[in-house]
Every structure is written in structure tokens, then in C-alpha cells.
């Protein structure tokens, strides 16, 4: 018997945001099918996509790799409605739901989320009456459970949950690197959600892949604690060990990542006290590392008037900041900006900052990158 909603859900979810790509940049459906098969064979069932992922291709990939190949009752599918992006009207926002149903062919959604709520946009969902719309769809049997994903501060989360107490769950960015990060406020958001009695789906447990290859100081600590465990395993198990977790989403991009995740999450074991102590040491070691906290979600690039590959530029800069790889960072920057906008092309319009879930001061960071990479 469940003591909280979602307690019995397997603790690893397949996030369909960073699926493998072919050479032409399209989602590799055949490799995705193999990943889905491994995931399902391990007894795991939770799949997460969104209307905006890969311009809709993620939802279509879910249909091709999952929905068309497995009995509907054998898996659970989550997707999201993004009212603040690509939806200038209430009608357009609500149409996303019907488009998602068509793209996935799922018939209904087990979990449906209002997407990426933050201080700058959450009132749009009120303005467009999306809360009532989602509840209407649940009454019609097209949604089993509903909630929202969130990227803002604890006070905003508390306001939303106070105004909408019937929300069934929330999706939060929780990882050991961001637990005390004042820009992400993972711990504060977690505590607010639990105080309101809400179960949690975890996103970005590996911080956009950063914790799969953490700084050398962190690697040393974790290797001393367990020389055989992958760095990603520490991050995912940390999030899954928290109380009140429905599942932890991992945006796996290839078969190797899938196999690694399944090796320790098929039969999930929470972190013990010795392992928790190692994580605390890792958190202390990460203090003061001046990386750019980008998770490569690409929300910032959709409306960039200069077509600047912001996440790729930030990844190149992080090679220098985190690893001291100055020339490799420069080479990656030159490759990323070869046929598109450069950091120096930024006109400071600010649309990227309004879209950024990580609250990054993108314009200032791009100016820094322009200075470093042009010198």
C-alpha cells in the first residue's frame, strides 16, 4: 500500500529530451527502440516527453519506439503543455494537448504537466485557464494524473501550490550539486513541495550531464568511496533516495548510458550513510567552482534572432572553467559557431534569459565568452 502518491513507481524514468541523433541531426528511431526495449525489459515503465522537445519530434519518437510497439497498459507516458512559448493565444495553448495526443497516439496521458513554470510566466497559465482545462481533460479520461514542472524559487512554488492545492505532483530539478545553489534552490523547492504533501518527479539529476563527468576533486572523492560506481550513478541514486519521489528522469542519449543506468536502478538501492557522507564531501568540493550552470535544454535558442548556439558556447567555456582545457574549449567554440551566430553577435534582446530555466544571466555570460574566445 502506498504511503505517498507514486511510491511504488520504479525509481528510474526515461526522459525523452536528449534522444540519440543520426548524422543529419534527426532522432535515431532505431537506436531509441533498442533503448526502450532495454528499459521495458528491466521492468521500468515511466516515459517523459513534452510538446516542445525537439520541435515535436520527441513525441513522435515516443509513438514510433514505444506506443506503437507495446500494449498501452504496460507503460506510463508523461508530456507537457508550454503556454508561455509558441502560444500567443489561449486557443493555441490548449491545442498543444490535442496535438500531443495526435503525435503520440497514446489515447490518454498517465501524467500531464504544465511546463516549466517560473516567476516570469506562471500567471500565463491562469490567464489562459489552463488549470481548469487540464482538470476537464482528466474528467474526460484523457489524463490520469496532472501536475507541473517548476524552475523558480520556493516562495513562488508555495504560492502556486497554495492557489492550486489539488495538484497531484510536481517536477523539480534536484541534484546534489544544486541542493544549496541559490540560483536553483533545489533543497528549498523540495521542502516546500513536501510541506504541501506533494510527490515529486525529479528532473536534471545529473545536471544536464555535468555530474556524469564532474570536476577532478569530486571524481577523486567518489572514486575513493566506490571505485566501480559510475559518476552518474551517484547523482541518480542521490535523487532517488529522497523521500516522496515518484521517479527520477534520466535523459539518456545512447545505449551505453541506458545500460549503465539500468545496472544500478533496475534493483534500486538507496544511498547508505557512508555513501551520503561521500556526497556531502563532493558538495563541499564543488563550492567555488565557477562553471556556467547550463543544462543544454536549448529553450534559449528557439527565439534567438541571431541563431547563437548558446548551450554549445557555454559548454566550450566550461571546458576552460571546470577542467582548465583552454585550447579544447576554444576549438569546441569555433566548431559550434562555424556556420551560425557567435557570442559576439548577441544583441542583448533578453529573450534567452526569460526562457532560461536555470535563471542564467545569459547576456553577461555571452559577453564573457565573446571576450575570451576572441582574444
Short mmCIF file of C-alpha atoms in Angstrom, two decimals:
data_model
loop_
_atom_site.label_atom_id
_atom_site.label_comp_id
_atom_site.label_asym_id
_atom_site.label_seq_id
_atom_site.Cartn_x
_atom_site.Cartn_y
_atom_site.Cartn_z
CA UNK A 1 0.00 0.00 0.00
CA UNK A 2 1.31 3.43 -0.93
CA UNK A 3 2.20 5.87 1.84
CA UNK A 4 2.51 8.63 -0.79
CA UNK A 5 1.34 9.03 -4.38
CA UNK A 6 3.74 7.23 -6.72
CA UNK A 7 5.69 5.40 -4.03
CA UNK A 8 5.54 2.10 -5.92
CA UNK A 9 6.58 3.58 -9.26
CA UNK A 10 10.02 2.33 -10.40
CA UNK A 11 12.55 4.98 -9.46
CA UNK A 12 14.13 5.45 -12.89
CA UNK A 13 12.22 7.26 -15.63
CA UNK A 14 13.27 7.58 -19.27
CA UNK A 15 13.46 11.26 -20.21
CA UNK A 16 12.95 11.66 -23.96
CA UNK A 17 14.57 15.10 -24.20
CA UNK A 18 18.08 14.07 -25.25
CA UNK A 19 17.47 11.10 -27.52
CA UNK A 20 20.23 9.78 -29.81
CA UNK A 21 20.62 11.56 -33.14
CA UNK A 22 21.57 10.47 -36.64
CA UNK A 23 24.26 12.26 -38.65
CA UNK A 24 21.62 14.58 -40.11
CA UNK A 25 20.52 15.68 -36.63
CA UNK A 26 17.22 13.76 -36.53
CA UNK A 27 16.25 11.43 -33.70
CA UNK A 28 17.67 7.95 -34.27
CA UNK A 29 14.47 5.91 -34.02
CA UNK A 30 16.13 2.52 -34.36
CA UNK A 31 18.56 3.18 -31.51
CA UNK A 32 15.73 4.68 -29.47
CA UNK A 33 13.74 1.46 -29.97
CA UNK A 34 16.63 -0.58 -28.59
CA UNK A 35 16.85 1.72 -25.58
CA UNK A 36 13.11 1.45 -24.97
CA UNK A 37 13.32 -2.34 -25.17
CA UNK A 38 16.11 -2.48 -22.58
CA UNK A 39 14.17 -0.14 -20.31
CA UNK A 40 10.93 -2.12 -20.56
CA UNK A 41 12.72 -5.47 -20.18
CA UNK A 42 14.11 -4.19 -16.88
CA UNK A 43 10.56 -3.68 -15.60
CA UNK A 44 10.71 0.11 -15.82
CA UNK A 45 7.70 1.96 -17.19
CA UNK A 46 7.84 5.77 -16.87
CA UNK A 47 8.50 7.80 -20.06
CA UNK A 48 8.63 11.59 -20.14
CA UNK A 49 8.37 13.91 -23.16
CA UNK A 50 6.95 17.36 -23.93
CA UNK A 51 5.20 19.28 -26.71
CA UNK A 52 8.31 21.43 -27.28
CA UNK A 53 11.03 18.75 -27.15
CA UNK A 54 12.90 18.60 -30.45
CA UNK A 55 10.17 20.62 -32.12
CA UNK A 56 7.67 17.83 -31.55
CA UNK A 57 9.93 15.04 -32.75
CA UNK A 58 10.31 13.65 -29.23
CA UNK A 59 6.58 12.97 -29.01
CA UNK A 60 6.64 11.37 -32.46
CA UNK A 61 9.59 9.23 -31.39
CA UNK A 62 7.59 8.10 -28.35
CA UNK A 63 4.90 6.87 -30.72
CA UNK A 64 7.31 5.05 -33.02
CA UNK A 65 9.53 3.50 -30.35
CA UNK A 66 7.03 2.91 -27.56
CA UNK A 67 3.31 3.43 -28.17
CA UNK A 68 3.15 1.53 -31.47
CA UNK A 69 5.18 -1.38 -30.09
CA UNK A 70 3.88 -2.06 -26.58
CA UNK A 71 0.44 -2.59 -25.01
CA UNK A 72 -0.84 0.75 -23.70
CA UNK A 73 -1.32 -0.53 -20.16
CA UNK A 74 2.30 -1.72 -19.94
CA UNK A 75 3.86 1.77 -19.65
CA UNK A 76 3.11 5.25 -18.37
CA UNK A 77 3.62 8.33 -20.52
CA UNK A 78 4.04 11.93 -19.41
CA UNK A 79 4.03 15.03 -21.58
CA UNK A 80 3.71 18.76 -21.06
CA UNK A 81 1.90 21.90 -22.24
CA UNK A 82 4.08 25.01 -22.59
CA UNK A 83 1.73 28.01 -22.53
CA UNK A 84 4.49 30.63 -22.42
CA UNK A 85 6.37 29.51 -25.51
CA UNK A 86 4.95 29.31 -29.04
CA UNK A 87 1.42 30.02 -27.80
CA UNK A 88 0.27 33.60 -28.36
CA UNK A 89 -3.37 32.77 -27.53
CA UNK A 90 -5.37 30.61 -25.15
CA UNK A 91 -6.67 28.55 -28.05
CA UNK A 92 -3.14 27.86 -29.30
CA UNK A 93 -2.01 26.81 -25.83
CA UNK A 94 -4.88 24.36 -25.39
CA UNK A 95 -4.35 22.98 -28.89
CA UNK A 96 -1.00 21.65 -27.70
CA UNK A 97 -2.84 18.98 -25.73
CA UNK A 98 -4.68 17.68 -28.78
CA UNK A 99 -1.54 17.87 -30.91
CA UNK A 100 0.34 15.84 -28.31
CA UNK A 101 -2.39 13.20 -28.35
CA UNK A 102 -2.11 13.00 -32.14
CA UNK A 103 1.68 12.91 -32.20
CA UNK A 104 1.99 10.18 -29.57
CA UNK A 105 -1.10 8.16 -30.47
CA UNK A 106 -1.30 7.36 -26.76
CA UNK A 107 -5.07 7.84 -26.36
CA UNK A 108 -4.52 9.37 -22.93
CA UNK A 109 -1.65 10.60 -20.78
CA UNK A 110 -0.82 9.00 -17.47
CA UNK A 111 0.87 12.19 -16.31
CA UNK A 112 0.25 15.63 -17.78
CA UNK A 113 2.23 18.68 -16.76
CA UNK A 114 2.08 22.43 -17.14
CA UNK A 115 5.57 23.05 -18.42
CA UNK A 116 8.45 24.99 -16.82
CA UNK A 117 6.54 27.32 -14.50
CA UNK A 118 8.65 30.18 -13.14
CA UNK A 119 8.12 33.66 -11.79
CA UNK A 120 8.09 35.24 -15.25
CA UNK A 121 5.44 33.01 -16.80
CA UNK A 122 3.27 31.11 -14.33
CA UNK A 123 0.44 33.66 -14.45
CA UNK A 124 0.03 32.92 -18.17
CA UNK A 125 -1.42 29.55 -17.16
CA UNK A 126 -4.02 31.44 -15.10
CA UNK A 127 -4.72 33.89 -17.92
CA UNK A 128 -5.32 31.05 -20.39
CA UNK A 129 -7.40 28.99 -17.90
CA UNK A 130 -5.06 26.03 -18.37
CA UNK A 131 -5.56 24.68 -14.84
CA UNK A 132 -9.28 24.23 -15.45
CA UNK A 133 -8.65 22.87 -18.94
CA UNK A 134 -6.36 20.14 -17.62
CA UNK A 135 -8.85 19.15 -14.93
CA UNK A 136 -11.58 18.94 -17.58
CA UNK A 137 -9.42 16.58 -19.61
CA UNK A 138 -8.91 14.42 -16.53
CA UNK A 139 -12.67 14.23 -16.03
CA UNK A 140 -12.95 13.05 -19.64
CA UNK A 141 -10.39 10.29 -19.02
CA UNK A 142 -7.71 11.79 -21.26
CA UNK A 143 -5.41 12.49 -18.31
CA UNK A 144 -4.86 10.19 -15.33
CA UNK A 145 -2.75 12.49 -13.14
CA UNK A 146 -1.68 16.11 -13.52
CA UNK A 147 0.94 18.45 -12.14
CA UNK A 148 3.57 20.91 -13.30
CA UNK A 149 7.31 21.25 -13.78
CA UNK A 150 8.94 24.13 -11.98
CA UNK A 151 12.02 26.36 -12.31
CA UNK A 152 11.86 29.15 -9.78
CA UNK A 153 12.11 29.96 -6.09
CA UNK A 154 10.45 28.39 -3.04
CA UNK A 155 8.18 31.39 -2.43
CA UNK A 156 6.75 31.14 -5.96
CA UNK A 157 6.27 27.39 -5.57
CA UNK A 158 4.48 27.94 -2.27
CA UNK A 159 2.16 30.48 -3.92
CA UNK A 160 1.27 28.11 -6.77
CA UNK A 161 0.64 25.13 -4.50
CA UNK A 162 -1.44 27.28 -2.14
CA UNK A 163 -3.58 28.53 -5.04
CA UNK A 164 -3.84 25.07 -6.62
CA UNK A 165 -3.94 22.55 -3.76
CA UNK A 166 -5.41 19.82 -6.00
CA UNK A 167 -2.16 19.45 -7.97
CA UNK A 168 -1.16 15.79 -7.68
CA UNK A 169 2.61 16.08 -8.16
CA UNK A 170 5.39 18.46 -9.10
CA UNK A 171 8.51 18.00 -11.20
CA UNK A 172 11.61 19.63 -9.74
CA UNK A 173 15.29 19.97 -10.58
CA UNK A 174 17.01 18.08 -7.78
CA UNK A 175 20.65 17.05 -7.73
CA UNK A 176 23.45 17.11 -5.22
CA UNK A 177 25.27 19.97 -6.96
CA UNK A 178 22.23 22.27 -6.85
CA UNK A 179 20.97 21.29 -3.40
CA UNK A 180 22.15 24.56 -1.85
CA UNK A 181 22.60 26.53 -5.10
CA UNK A 182 20.86 29.91 -4.53
CA UNK A 183 20.03 30.16 -8.25
CA UNK A 184 18.27 26.77 -8.38
CA UNK A 185 17.18 26.34 -4.73
CA UNK A 186 16.74 22.58 -5.01
CA UNK A 187 16.51 21.98 -1.27
CA UNK A 188 14.10 24.85 -0.69
CA UNK A 189 11.78 23.76 -3.51
CA UNK A 190 11.90 20.16 -2.33
CA UNK A 191 10.94 21.17 1.20
CA UNK A 192 8.05 23.35 0.01
CA UNK A 193 6.66 20.56 -2.16
CA UNK A 194 6.83 18.05 0.67
CA UNK A 195 5.32 20.51 3.15
CA UNK A 196 2.33 20.72 0.79
CA UNK A 197 2.22 16.92 0.69
CA UNK A 198 3.18 16.67 -2.99
CA UNK A 199 5.06 13.80 -4.56
CA UNK A 200 7.96 14.70 -6.81
CA UNK A 201 9.28 13.68 -10.20
CA UNK A 202 12.97 14.58 -10.40
CA UNK A 203 14.46 16.23 -13.48
CA UNK A 204 18.12 17.07 -14.19
CA UNK A 205 19.52 14.67 -11.56
CA UNK A 206 22.81 14.65 -13.48
CA UNK A 207 22.60 18.41 -14.18
CA UNK A 208 22.47 18.14 -17.96
CA UNK A 209 25.27 15.55 -17.93
CA UNK A 210 27.68 17.66 -15.83
CA UNK A 211 27.60 15.21 -12.91
CA UNK A 212 28.40 12.29 -15.21
CA UNK A 213 31.81 13.91 -15.61
CA UNK A 214 32.27 16.11 -12.52
CA UNK A 215 35.37 18.15 -11.61
CA UNK A 216 38.52 16.21 -10.71
CA UNK A 217 38.19 16.94 -6.98
CA UNK A 218 34.71 15.40 -6.98
CA UNK A 219 35.82 12.41 -9.04
CA UNK A 220 38.54 11.64 -6.52
CA UNK A 221 36.10 11.68 -3.59
CA UNK A 222 33.59 9.41 -5.32
CA UNK A 223 36.25 7.03 -6.61
CA UNK A 224 37.61 6.62 -3.09
CA UNK A 225 34.12 5.79 -1.85
CA UNK A 226 33.41 3.27 -4.63
CA UNK A 227 35.92 2.78 -7.43
CA UNK A 228 33.46 0.80 -9.56
CA UNK A 229 30.41 3.09 -9.46
CA UNK A 230 29.85 5.47 -12.38
CA UNK A 231 29.66 9.15 -11.53
CA UNK A 232 26.14 9.29 -12.98
CA UNK A 233 25.06 6.54 -10.59
CA UNK A 234 25.93 8.69 -7.59
CA UNK A 235 23.78 11.55 -8.89
CA UNK A 236 20.75 9.46 -9.83
CA UNK A 237 20.78 7.37 -6.66
CA UNK A 238 21.13 10.52 -4.57
CA UNK A 239 17.92 11.95 -6.05
CA UNK A 240 16.07 8.64 -5.89
CA UNK A 241 16.96 8.26 -2.20
CA UNK A 242 14.98 11.34 -1.21
CA UNK A 243 11.61 10.82 0.47
CA UNK A 244 8.46 11.35 -1.60
CA UNK A 245 9.99 10.66 -5.03
CA UNK A 246 7.82 9.19 -7.79
CA UNK A 247 10.69 8.64 -10.21
CA UNK A 248 13.97 10.18 -11.35
CA UNK A 249 14.19 11.14 -15.01
CA UNK A 250 17.38 10.42 -16.87
CA UNK A 251 17.75 11.91 -20.35
CA UNK A 252 19.73 9.05 -21.82
CA UNK A 253 21.31 9.63 -25.24
CA UNK A 254 22.74 6.23 -26.16
CA UNK A 255 22.70 2.54 -25.31
CA UNK A 256 25.77 2.81 -23.07
CA UNK A 257 24.03 5.36 -20.82
CA UNK A 258 20.91 3.20 -20.70
CA UNK A 259 22.89 0.10 -19.73
CA UNK A 260 24.80 1.99 -17.05
CA UNK A 261 21.61 3.40 -15.53
CA UNK A 262 19.89 0.03 -15.54
CA UNK A 263 22.87 -1.62 -13.83
CA UNK A 264 22.11 0.21 -10.58
CA UNK A 265 18.46 1.28 -10.97
CA UNK A 266 16.83 -1.98 -12.08
CA UNK A 267 17.09 -3.05 -8.46
CA UNK A 268 17.40 0.36 -6.84
CA UNK A 269 19.19 0.60 -3.51
CA UNK A 270 19.08 3.94 -1.62
CA UNK A 271 22.36 5.53 -0.60
CA UNK A 272 23.60 4.32 2.77
CA UNK A 273 25.10 6.65 5.38
CA UNK A 274 28.67 6.11 4.15
CA UNK A 275 27.60 6.99 0.62
CA UNK A 276 25.66 10.02 1.84
CA UNK A 277 28.82 11.20 3.58
CA UNK A 278 30.73 10.91 0.30
CA UNK A 279 28.08 13.05 -1.40
CA UNK A 280 28.42 15.70 1.31
CA UNK A 281 32.18 15.81 0.67
CA UNK A 282 31.51 16.12 -3.06
CA UNK A 283 29.14 19.01 -2.44
CA UNK A 284 31.78 20.81 -0.38
CA UNK A 285 34.37 20.24 -3.12
CA UNK A 286 32.11 21.81 -5.73
CA UNK A 287 31.79 25.05 -3.77
CA UNK A 288 33.51 27.86 -5.61
CA UNK A 289 33.82 26.14 -9.00
CA UNK A 290 32.88 28.92 -11.42
CA UNK A 291 31.05 26.92 -14.07
CA UNK A 292 28.11 28.17 -16.12
CA UNK A 293 25.10 26.18 -14.81
CA UNK A 294 23.67 25.40 -18.25
CA UNK A 295 21.88 22.04 -18.71
CA UNK A 296 21.65 22.32 -22.52
CA UNK A 297 17.85 22.30 -22.62
CA UNK A 298 18.00 24.71 -25.61
CA UNK A 299 14.93 26.68 -24.53
CA UNK A 300 17.06 29.79 -25.02
CA UNK A 301 17.83 29.14 -28.68
CA UNK A 302 14.30 28.79 -30.07
CA UNK A 303 13.74 32.53 -30.35
CA UNK A 304 17.31 33.80 -30.70
CA UNK A 305 17.29 36.36 -33.55
CA UNK A 306 21.00 35.76 -34.22
CA UNK A 307 20.86 31.93 -34.09
CA UNK A 308 23.52 31.76 -31.42
CA UNK A 309 24.19 28.19 -30.16
CA UNK A 310 24.19 29.31 -26.54
CA UNK A 311 24.43 25.90 -24.79
CA UNK A 312 27.30 24.79 -27.02
CA UNK A 313 29.15 28.04 -26.36
CA UNK A 314 28.66 27.63 -22.62
CA UNK A 315 29.86 24.01 -22.81
CA UNK A 316 33.03 25.18 -24.53
CA UNK A 317 33.58 27.83 -21.84
CA UNK A 318 33.02 25.24 -19.11
CA UNK A 319 35.82 23.15 -20.59
CA UNK A 320 38.05 26.04 -19.60
CA UNK A 321 36.42 26.98 -16.30
CA UNK A 322 35.98 23.49 -14.85
CA UNK A 323 38.73 21.49 -16.49
CA UNK A 324 41.30 24.13 -17.45
CA UNK A 325 41.21 22.86 -21.03
CA UNK A 326 41.79 26.21 -22.67
CA UNK A 327 42.61 25.12 -26.21
CA UNK A 328 40.00 22.36 -26.34
CA UNK A 329 37.38 24.88 -25.21
CA UNK A 330 38.46 27.26 -27.95
CA UNK A 331 38.28 24.51 -30.59
CA UNK A 332 34.80 23.49 -29.47
CA UNK A 333 33.68 27.13 -29.58
CA UNK A 334 34.97 27.55 -33.12
CA UNK A 335 33.26 24.34 -34.23
CA UNK A 336 29.94 25.29 -32.59
CA UNK A 337 29.86 28.74 -34.17
CA UNK A 338 31.26 27.88 -37.59
CA UNK A 339 28.05 28.47 -39.54
CA UNK A 340 25.84 30.32 -37.05
CA UNK A 341 25.98 33.25 -34.64
CA UNK A 342 28.90 33.78 -32.31
CA UNK A 343 28.90 35.04 -28.74
CA UNK A 344 29.86 38.48 -30.05
CA UNK A 345 26.71 38.57 -32.20
CA UNK A 346 24.44 38.84 -29.14
CA UNK A 347 22.24 41.97 -29.30
CA UNK A 348 21.15 41.66 -25.64
CA UNK A 349 17.46 41.32 -26.51
CA UNK A 350 16.98 39.17 -23.40
CA UNK A 351 14.58 36.59 -24.81
CA UNK A 352 17.06 33.87 -23.83
CA UNK A 353 17.05 34.97 -20.19
CA UNK A 354 13.26 34.95 -19.97
CA UNK A 355 13.26 31.36 -21.28
CA UNK A 356 16.16 30.01 -19.22
CA UNK A 357 15.03 27.56 -16.50
CA UNK A 358 18.37 27.96 -14.74
CA UNK A 359 17.99 31.74 -14.33
CA UNK A 360 21.36 32.26 -16.04
CA UNK A 361 22.44 35.82 -16.80
CA UNK A 362 22.89 34.74 -20.41
CA UNK A 363 23.75 38.12 -21.92
CA UNK A 364 26.56 38.75 -19.42
CA UNK A 365 27.88 35.23 -19.82
CA UNK A 366 27.92 35.59 -23.61
CA UNK A 367 29.88 38.83 -23.29
CA UNK A 368 32.46 36.95 -21.22
CA UNK A 369 32.62 34.18 -23.82
CA UNK A 370 33.00 36.73 -26.61
CA UNK A 371 35.93 38.33 -24.80
CA UNK A 372 37.65 35.04 -24.00
CA UNK A 373 37.20 33.39 -27.36
CA UNK A 374 38.08 36.45 -29.44
CA UNK A 375 41.37 37.08 -27.64
#
